[in-house]
XYZ file of C-alpha atoms in Angstrom:
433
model
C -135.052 -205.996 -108.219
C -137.184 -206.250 -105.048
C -136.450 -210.221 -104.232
C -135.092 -212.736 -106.577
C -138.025 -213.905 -107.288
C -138.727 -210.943 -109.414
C -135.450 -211.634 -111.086
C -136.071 -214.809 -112.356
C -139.838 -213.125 -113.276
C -138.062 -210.601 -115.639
C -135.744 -213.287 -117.117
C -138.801 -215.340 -118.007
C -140.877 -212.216 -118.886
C -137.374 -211.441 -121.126
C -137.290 -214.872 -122.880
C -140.353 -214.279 -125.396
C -138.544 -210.883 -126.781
C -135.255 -212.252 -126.899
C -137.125 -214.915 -129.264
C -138.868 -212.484 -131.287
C -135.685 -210.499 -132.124
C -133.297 -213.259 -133.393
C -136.319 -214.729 -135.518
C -136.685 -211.195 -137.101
C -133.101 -211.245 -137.390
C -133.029 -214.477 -139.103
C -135.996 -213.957 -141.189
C -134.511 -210.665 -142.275
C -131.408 -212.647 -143.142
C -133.751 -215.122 -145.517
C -134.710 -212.063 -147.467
C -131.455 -210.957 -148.001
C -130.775 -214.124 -149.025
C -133.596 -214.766 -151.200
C -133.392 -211.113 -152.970
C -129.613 -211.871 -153.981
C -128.810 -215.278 -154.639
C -128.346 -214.501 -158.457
C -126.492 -211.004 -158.040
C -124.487 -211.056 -154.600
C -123.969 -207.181 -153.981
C -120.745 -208.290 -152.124
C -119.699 -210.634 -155.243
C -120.101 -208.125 -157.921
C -118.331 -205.157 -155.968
C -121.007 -203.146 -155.031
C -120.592 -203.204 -151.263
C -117.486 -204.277 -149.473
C -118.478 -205.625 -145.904
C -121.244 -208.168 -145.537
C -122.337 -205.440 -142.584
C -123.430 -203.054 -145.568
C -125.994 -205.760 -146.894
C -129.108 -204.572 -145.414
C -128.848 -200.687 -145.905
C -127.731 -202.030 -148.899
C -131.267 -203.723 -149.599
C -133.186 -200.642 -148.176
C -131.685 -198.233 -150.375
C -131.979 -200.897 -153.332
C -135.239 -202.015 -152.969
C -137.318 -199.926 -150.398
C -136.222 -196.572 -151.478
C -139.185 -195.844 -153.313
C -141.280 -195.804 -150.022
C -141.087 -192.157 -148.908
C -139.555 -191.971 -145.662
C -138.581 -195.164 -145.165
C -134.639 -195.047 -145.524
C -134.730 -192.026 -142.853
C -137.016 -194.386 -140.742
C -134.473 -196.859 -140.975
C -131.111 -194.617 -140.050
C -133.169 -193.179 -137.254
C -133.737 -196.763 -135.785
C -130.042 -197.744 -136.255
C -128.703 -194.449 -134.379
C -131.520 -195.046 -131.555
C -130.589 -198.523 -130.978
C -127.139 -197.804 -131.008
C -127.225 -194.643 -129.197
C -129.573 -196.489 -126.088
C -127.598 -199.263 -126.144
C -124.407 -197.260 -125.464
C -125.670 -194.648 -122.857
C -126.865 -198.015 -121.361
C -123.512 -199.583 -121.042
C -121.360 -196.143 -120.537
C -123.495 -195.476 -117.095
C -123.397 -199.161 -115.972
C -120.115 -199.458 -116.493
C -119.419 -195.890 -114.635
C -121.130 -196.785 -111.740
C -119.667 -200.341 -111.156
C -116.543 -198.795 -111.222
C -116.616 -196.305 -108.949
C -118.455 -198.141 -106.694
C -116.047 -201.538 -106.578
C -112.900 -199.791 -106.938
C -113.021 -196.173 -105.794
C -115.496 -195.457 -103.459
C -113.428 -197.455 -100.854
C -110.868 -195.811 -101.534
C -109.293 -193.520 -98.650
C -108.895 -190.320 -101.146
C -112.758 -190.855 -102.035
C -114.225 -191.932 -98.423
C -114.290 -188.457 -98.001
C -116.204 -186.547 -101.206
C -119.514 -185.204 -100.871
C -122.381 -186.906 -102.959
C -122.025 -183.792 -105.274
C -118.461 -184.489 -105.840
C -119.148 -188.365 -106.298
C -121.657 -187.227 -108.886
C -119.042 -184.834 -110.731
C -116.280 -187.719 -110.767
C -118.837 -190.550 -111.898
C -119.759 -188.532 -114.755
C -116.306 -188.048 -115.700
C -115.608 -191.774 -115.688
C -118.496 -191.858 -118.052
C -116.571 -189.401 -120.468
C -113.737 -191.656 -120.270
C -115.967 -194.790 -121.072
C -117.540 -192.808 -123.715
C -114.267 -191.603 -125.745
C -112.822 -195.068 -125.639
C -115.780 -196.329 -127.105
C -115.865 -193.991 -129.501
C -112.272 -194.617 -130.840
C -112.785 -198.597 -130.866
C -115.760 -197.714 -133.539
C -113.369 -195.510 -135.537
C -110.762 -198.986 -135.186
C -113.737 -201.588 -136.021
C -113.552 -200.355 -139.478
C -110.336 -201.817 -139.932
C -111.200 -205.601 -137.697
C -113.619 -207.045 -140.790
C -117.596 -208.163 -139.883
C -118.906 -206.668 -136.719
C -120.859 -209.398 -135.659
C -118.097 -211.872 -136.068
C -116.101 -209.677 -133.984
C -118.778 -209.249 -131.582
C -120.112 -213.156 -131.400
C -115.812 -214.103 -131.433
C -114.841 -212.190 -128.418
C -118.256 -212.594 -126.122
C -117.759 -216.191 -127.003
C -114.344 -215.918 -125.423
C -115.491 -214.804 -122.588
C -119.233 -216.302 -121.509
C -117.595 -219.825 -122.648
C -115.665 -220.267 -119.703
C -117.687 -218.243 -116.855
C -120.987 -220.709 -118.222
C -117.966 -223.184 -117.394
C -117.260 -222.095 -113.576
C -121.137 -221.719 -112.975
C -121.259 -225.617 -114.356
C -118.357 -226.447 -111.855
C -119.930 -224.273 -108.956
C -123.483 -226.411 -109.303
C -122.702 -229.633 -110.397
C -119.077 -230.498 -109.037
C -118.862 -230.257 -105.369
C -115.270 -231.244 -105.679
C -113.659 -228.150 -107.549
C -111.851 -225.225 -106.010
C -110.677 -221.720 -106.549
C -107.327 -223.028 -107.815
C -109.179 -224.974 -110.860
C -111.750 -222.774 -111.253
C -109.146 -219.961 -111.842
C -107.017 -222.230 -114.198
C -109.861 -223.015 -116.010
C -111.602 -219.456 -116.336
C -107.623 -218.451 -117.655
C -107.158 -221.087 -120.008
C -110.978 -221.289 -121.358
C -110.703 -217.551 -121.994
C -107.090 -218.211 -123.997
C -108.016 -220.525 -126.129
C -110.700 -218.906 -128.066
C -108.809 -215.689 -128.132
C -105.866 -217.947 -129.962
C -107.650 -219.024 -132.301
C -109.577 -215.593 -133.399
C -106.571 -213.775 -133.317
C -104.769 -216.432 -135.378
C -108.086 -216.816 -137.673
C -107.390 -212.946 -138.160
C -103.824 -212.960 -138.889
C -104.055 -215.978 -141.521
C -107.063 -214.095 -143.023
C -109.167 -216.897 -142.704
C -112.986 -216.220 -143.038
C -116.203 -218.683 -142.695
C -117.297 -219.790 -145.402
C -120.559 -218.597 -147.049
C -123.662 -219.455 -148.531
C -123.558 -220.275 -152.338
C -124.317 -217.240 -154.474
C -123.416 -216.126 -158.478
C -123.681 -212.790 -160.345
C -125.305 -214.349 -163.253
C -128.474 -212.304 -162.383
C -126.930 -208.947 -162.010
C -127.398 -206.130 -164.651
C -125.387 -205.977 -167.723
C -124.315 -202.457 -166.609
C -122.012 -203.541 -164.064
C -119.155 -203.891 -166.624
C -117.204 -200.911 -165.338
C -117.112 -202.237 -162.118
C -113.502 -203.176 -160.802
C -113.340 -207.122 -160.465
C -114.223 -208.062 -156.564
C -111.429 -208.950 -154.412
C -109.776 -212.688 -154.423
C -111.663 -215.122 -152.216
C -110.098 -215.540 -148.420
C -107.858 -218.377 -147.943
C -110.368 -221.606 -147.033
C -109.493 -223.791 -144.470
C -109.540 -226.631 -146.648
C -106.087 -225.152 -148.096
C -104.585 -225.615 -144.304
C -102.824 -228.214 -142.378
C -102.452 -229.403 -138.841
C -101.803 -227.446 -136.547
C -103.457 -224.701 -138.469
C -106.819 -225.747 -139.268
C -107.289 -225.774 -136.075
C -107.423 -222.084 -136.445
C -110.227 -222.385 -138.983
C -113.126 -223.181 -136.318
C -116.171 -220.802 -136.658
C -116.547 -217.960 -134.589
C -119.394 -219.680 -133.728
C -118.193 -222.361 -131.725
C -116.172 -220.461 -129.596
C -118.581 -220.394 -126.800
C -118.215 -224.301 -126.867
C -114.109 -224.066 -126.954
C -113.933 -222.129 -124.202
C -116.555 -223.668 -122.343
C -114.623 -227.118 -122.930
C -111.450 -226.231 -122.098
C -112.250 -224.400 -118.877
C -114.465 -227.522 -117.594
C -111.396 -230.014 -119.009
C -108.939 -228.137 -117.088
C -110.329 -226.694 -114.145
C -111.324 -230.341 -112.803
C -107.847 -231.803 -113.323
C -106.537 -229.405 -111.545
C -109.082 -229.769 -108.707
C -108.785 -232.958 -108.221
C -104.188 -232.180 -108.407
C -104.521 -229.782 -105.977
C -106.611 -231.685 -103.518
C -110.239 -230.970 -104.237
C -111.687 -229.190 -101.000
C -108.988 -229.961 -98.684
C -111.575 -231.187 -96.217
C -113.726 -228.037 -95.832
C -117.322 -229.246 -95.974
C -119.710 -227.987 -98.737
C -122.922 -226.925 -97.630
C -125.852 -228.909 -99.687
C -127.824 -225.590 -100.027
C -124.366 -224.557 -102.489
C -124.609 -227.571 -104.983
C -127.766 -228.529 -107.704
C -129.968 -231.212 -105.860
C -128.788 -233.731 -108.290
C -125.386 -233.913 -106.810
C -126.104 -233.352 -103.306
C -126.055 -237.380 -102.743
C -122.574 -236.834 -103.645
C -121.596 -235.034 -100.291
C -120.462 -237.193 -97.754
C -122.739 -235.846 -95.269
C -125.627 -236.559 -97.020
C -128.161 -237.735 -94.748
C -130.312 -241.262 -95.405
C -131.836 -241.692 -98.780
C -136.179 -240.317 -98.425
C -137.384 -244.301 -99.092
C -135.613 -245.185 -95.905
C -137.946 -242.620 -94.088
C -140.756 -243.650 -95.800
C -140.194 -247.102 -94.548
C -138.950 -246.447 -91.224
C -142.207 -243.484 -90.639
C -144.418 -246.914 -91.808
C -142.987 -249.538 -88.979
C -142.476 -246.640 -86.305
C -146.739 -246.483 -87.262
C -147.510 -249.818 -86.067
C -145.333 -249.769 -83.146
C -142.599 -251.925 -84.661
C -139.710 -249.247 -85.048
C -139.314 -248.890 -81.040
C -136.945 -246.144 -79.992
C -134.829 -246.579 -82.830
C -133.591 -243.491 -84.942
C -132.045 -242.274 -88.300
C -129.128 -240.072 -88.298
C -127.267 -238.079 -90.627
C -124.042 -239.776 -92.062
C -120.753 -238.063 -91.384
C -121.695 -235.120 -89.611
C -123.680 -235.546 -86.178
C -124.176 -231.626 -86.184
C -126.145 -232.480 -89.507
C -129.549 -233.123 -88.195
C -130.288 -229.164 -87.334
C -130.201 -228.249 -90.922
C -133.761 -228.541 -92.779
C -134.306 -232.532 -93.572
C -136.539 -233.810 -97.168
C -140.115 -234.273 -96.634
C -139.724 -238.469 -95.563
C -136.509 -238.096 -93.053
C -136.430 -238.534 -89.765
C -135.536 -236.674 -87.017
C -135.688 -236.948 -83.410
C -136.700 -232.777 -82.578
C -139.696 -230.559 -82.116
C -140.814 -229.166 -85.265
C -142.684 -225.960 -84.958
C -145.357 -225.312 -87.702
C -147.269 -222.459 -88.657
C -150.719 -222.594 -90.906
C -150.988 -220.437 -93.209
C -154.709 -219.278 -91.633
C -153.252 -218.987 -88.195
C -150.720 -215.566 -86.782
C -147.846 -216.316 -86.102
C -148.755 -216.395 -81.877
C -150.949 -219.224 -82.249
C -148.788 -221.750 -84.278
C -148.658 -225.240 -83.445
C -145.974 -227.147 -82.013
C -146.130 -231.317 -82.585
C -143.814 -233.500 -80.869
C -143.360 -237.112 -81.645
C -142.497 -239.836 -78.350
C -141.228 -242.040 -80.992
C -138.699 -239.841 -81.826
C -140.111 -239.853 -85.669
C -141.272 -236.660 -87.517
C -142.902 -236.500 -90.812
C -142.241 -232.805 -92.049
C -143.220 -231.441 -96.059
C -142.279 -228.136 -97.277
C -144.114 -228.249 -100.426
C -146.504 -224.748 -100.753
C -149.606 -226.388 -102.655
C -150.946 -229.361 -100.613
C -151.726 -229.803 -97.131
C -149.130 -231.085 -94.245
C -149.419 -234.492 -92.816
C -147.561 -234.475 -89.033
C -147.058 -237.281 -86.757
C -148.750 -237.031 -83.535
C -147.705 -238.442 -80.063
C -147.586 -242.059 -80.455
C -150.559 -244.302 -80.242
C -152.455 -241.240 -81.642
C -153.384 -240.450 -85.627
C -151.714 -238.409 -87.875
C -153.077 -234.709 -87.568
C -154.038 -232.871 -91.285
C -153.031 -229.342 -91.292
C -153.908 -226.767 -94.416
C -151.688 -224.477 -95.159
C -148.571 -223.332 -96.406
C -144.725 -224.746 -94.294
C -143.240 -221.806 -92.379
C -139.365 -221.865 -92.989
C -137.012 -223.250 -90.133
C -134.693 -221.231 -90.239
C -135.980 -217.447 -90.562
C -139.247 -218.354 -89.149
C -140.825 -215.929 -90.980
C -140.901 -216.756 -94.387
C -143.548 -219.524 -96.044
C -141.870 -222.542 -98.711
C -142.676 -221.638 -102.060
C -141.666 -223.122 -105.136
C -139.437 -220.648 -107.113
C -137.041 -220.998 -110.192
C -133.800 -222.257 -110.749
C -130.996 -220.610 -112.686
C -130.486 -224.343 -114.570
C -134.581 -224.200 -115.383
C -134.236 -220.130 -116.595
C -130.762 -220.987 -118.813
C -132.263 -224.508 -120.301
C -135.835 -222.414 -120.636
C -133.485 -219.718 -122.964
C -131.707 -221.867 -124.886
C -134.599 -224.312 -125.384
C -137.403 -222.084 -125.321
C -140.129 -222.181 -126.393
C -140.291 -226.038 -125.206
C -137.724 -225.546 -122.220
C -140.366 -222.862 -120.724
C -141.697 -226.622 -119.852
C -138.987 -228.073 -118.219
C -138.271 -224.323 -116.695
C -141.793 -225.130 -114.599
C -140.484 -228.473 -113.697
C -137.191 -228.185 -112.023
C -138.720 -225.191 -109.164
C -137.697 -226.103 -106.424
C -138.873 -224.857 -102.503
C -137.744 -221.964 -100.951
C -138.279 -219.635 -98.501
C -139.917 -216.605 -100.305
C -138.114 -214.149 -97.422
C -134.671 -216.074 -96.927
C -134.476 -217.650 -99.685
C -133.409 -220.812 -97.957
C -133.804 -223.917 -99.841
C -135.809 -226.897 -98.567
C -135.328 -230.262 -99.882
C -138.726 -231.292 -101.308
């Protein structure tokens, strides 16, 4: 991607498709549903994995539309087969590029010859994926499988993201505990799912609709051990594969802030705001005065009642260089650029009263406080960034906007428009609107 602008663009762009194929999937699911209720193929013995349900249906109902069962292989093998080369290459390159090509034996090679061994990692990807498929045979559903073990693992880094944003006072220590632990829970209780046979239960179904000549088949295999039959500690094991996202996600957050706040949160290193979500940063202990008080003290320093007196930054002295929100006050030269002017001609306002009125939102024009005794000067245009001086504020997305605008969507696209917040489009610096 060009900037990460155009990141968060394909994310959004990404959202609508991702929507459309689990509703297919779902409605496809109703069908199935629907079409067997009164003769279960898996019930009455005529499949034996609920992964064999839908080619299944196709051969059982659609096979009288010419074509259409090769149609649907073909689409099976190209999804699979994209998906793969997709992963095998990623996965190839990522590894030789953050583990070998630092390397002293591979400083060395030729691009050929880093060509020739990337490929050959690729082989290797490509065989050991090839003999987990022969192996998934043997493991029961595929998609339990698959939604069990991603669970296990996007549980707790969703978990050290959370800590990262929203929890200024975690550290490496905890976050490590908690990505260790959140990942080893879930995996527990799979594995021990597995090894009790234990299996979700499903949807109510009956063979009293099936064809009479189905006599000959061999009776279906006894039902899997319900979790209704267990006791503590293990129905515990019994959770769905479905909530292991949450489990992990749980434990990680439960864990990694005790032991934060055990080993001594920070240890007195200073955060930087422009790390944490804006609705913590009043949390820091440098935070600098809340925006009313600079609304108030910019309206007395206006009538000539707020003398010579200033606002500063709690904590840190050093604070006041960093950019301030659009009401604070500050007692430096502010250089600002319009939008219609180059960058030779931009405008420099400095306030005697040692009070500053700066905004870094991109879609209204800039009030600035002019020497005192004078008026307020109205500028057009967009606010040039303090600290690259090249870039213009713009609001952008948030990763907390883009994940609620996923999980929510279609009616957290909404709230995915409300929480932008100002940046420099060139930097990226954030500005506190």
């Amino acid at each position: 991607m060009k900037s990460l602008t155009h990141a968060h663009l394909s994310l959004l762009l990404a959202m609508p498709c991702y929507f459309v194929l689990y509703s297919l999937a779902a409605f496809a699911g109703l069908v199935l549903f629907a079409t067997y209720e009164g003769c279960d193929p898996l019930a009455a013995g005529l499949i034996t994995k609920k992964d064999q349900i839908l080619p299944f249906f196709v051969m059982d109902r659609l096979s009288s539309i010419p074509g259409l069962p090769g149609l649907f292989v073909a689409c099976i093998f190209s999804g699979a087969l994209s998906t793969i080369s997709s992963a095998v290459s990623s996965q190839a390159a990522v590894t030789w590029e953050d583990w070998l090509s630092d390397h002293p034996c591979c400083v060395a090679l030729s691009p050929t010859q880093q060509a020739f061994y990337t490929k050959l990692i690729a082989l290797a990807y490509g065989t050991l994926a090839v003999g987990l498929a022969f192996s998934a045979g043997n493991l029961g559903g595929l998609i339990q499988m698959a939604h069990a073990f991603v669970g296990s693992v996007s549980g707790p880094l969703l978990s050290v993201f959370v800590m990262a944003l929203f929890m200024p006072f975690s550290n490496p220590i905890g976050c490590g505990v908690g990505l260790v632990l959140g990942t080893c829970a879930p995996l527990v209780v799979n594995i021990g799912a597995s090894g009790l046979g234990l299996s979700p239960p499903l949807l109510p179904t009956s063979t009293d609709s099936c064809p009479a000549d189905l006599t000959d088949i061999p009776p279906p295999p006894p039902p899997p051990l319900s979790v209704h039959d267990l006791e503590y500690p293990e129905k515990l094991l019994g959770l769905s594969y479905k909530h292991t996202v949450t489990l992990g996600f749980v434990v990680a957050i439960t864990f990694g802030v005790l032991v934060s706040l055990i080993t001594g949160r920070t240890r007195g290193r200073r955060v930087k705001r422009s790390l944490v979500h804006p609705w913590v940063r009043w949390t820091l202990p440098d935070e600098e005065e809340l925006n009313i008080l600079g609304y108030v003290y910019w309206a007395v320093s206006s009538v000539g009642l707020g003398g010579k007196r200033t606002l500063t930054p709690r904590g840190n002295p050093e604070a006041s260089d960093r950019p301030l929100h659009c009401c604070q006050v500050s007692t430096k030269t502010i250089n600002f650029q319009p939008n219609n002017q180059p960058a030779s001609h931009s405008s420099t306002t400095t306030t005697t009263t040692t009070t500053t009125l700066t905004t870094t939102t991109s879609s209204a024009s800039f009030k600035m406080s002019s020497p005192a005794g004078g008026n307020p000067t109205q500028v057009a245009g967009v606010g040039v960034c303090q600290v690259c001086k090249n870039g213009h504020i713009k609001k952008d997305f948030t990763c907390c906007g883009i994940l609620l605008g996923i999980c929510c969507f279609p009616i957290g696209l909404v709230c995915c428009w409300l929480m932008r917040e100002p940046k420099c489009d060139v930097c990226g610096a954030k500005a506190n609107a």
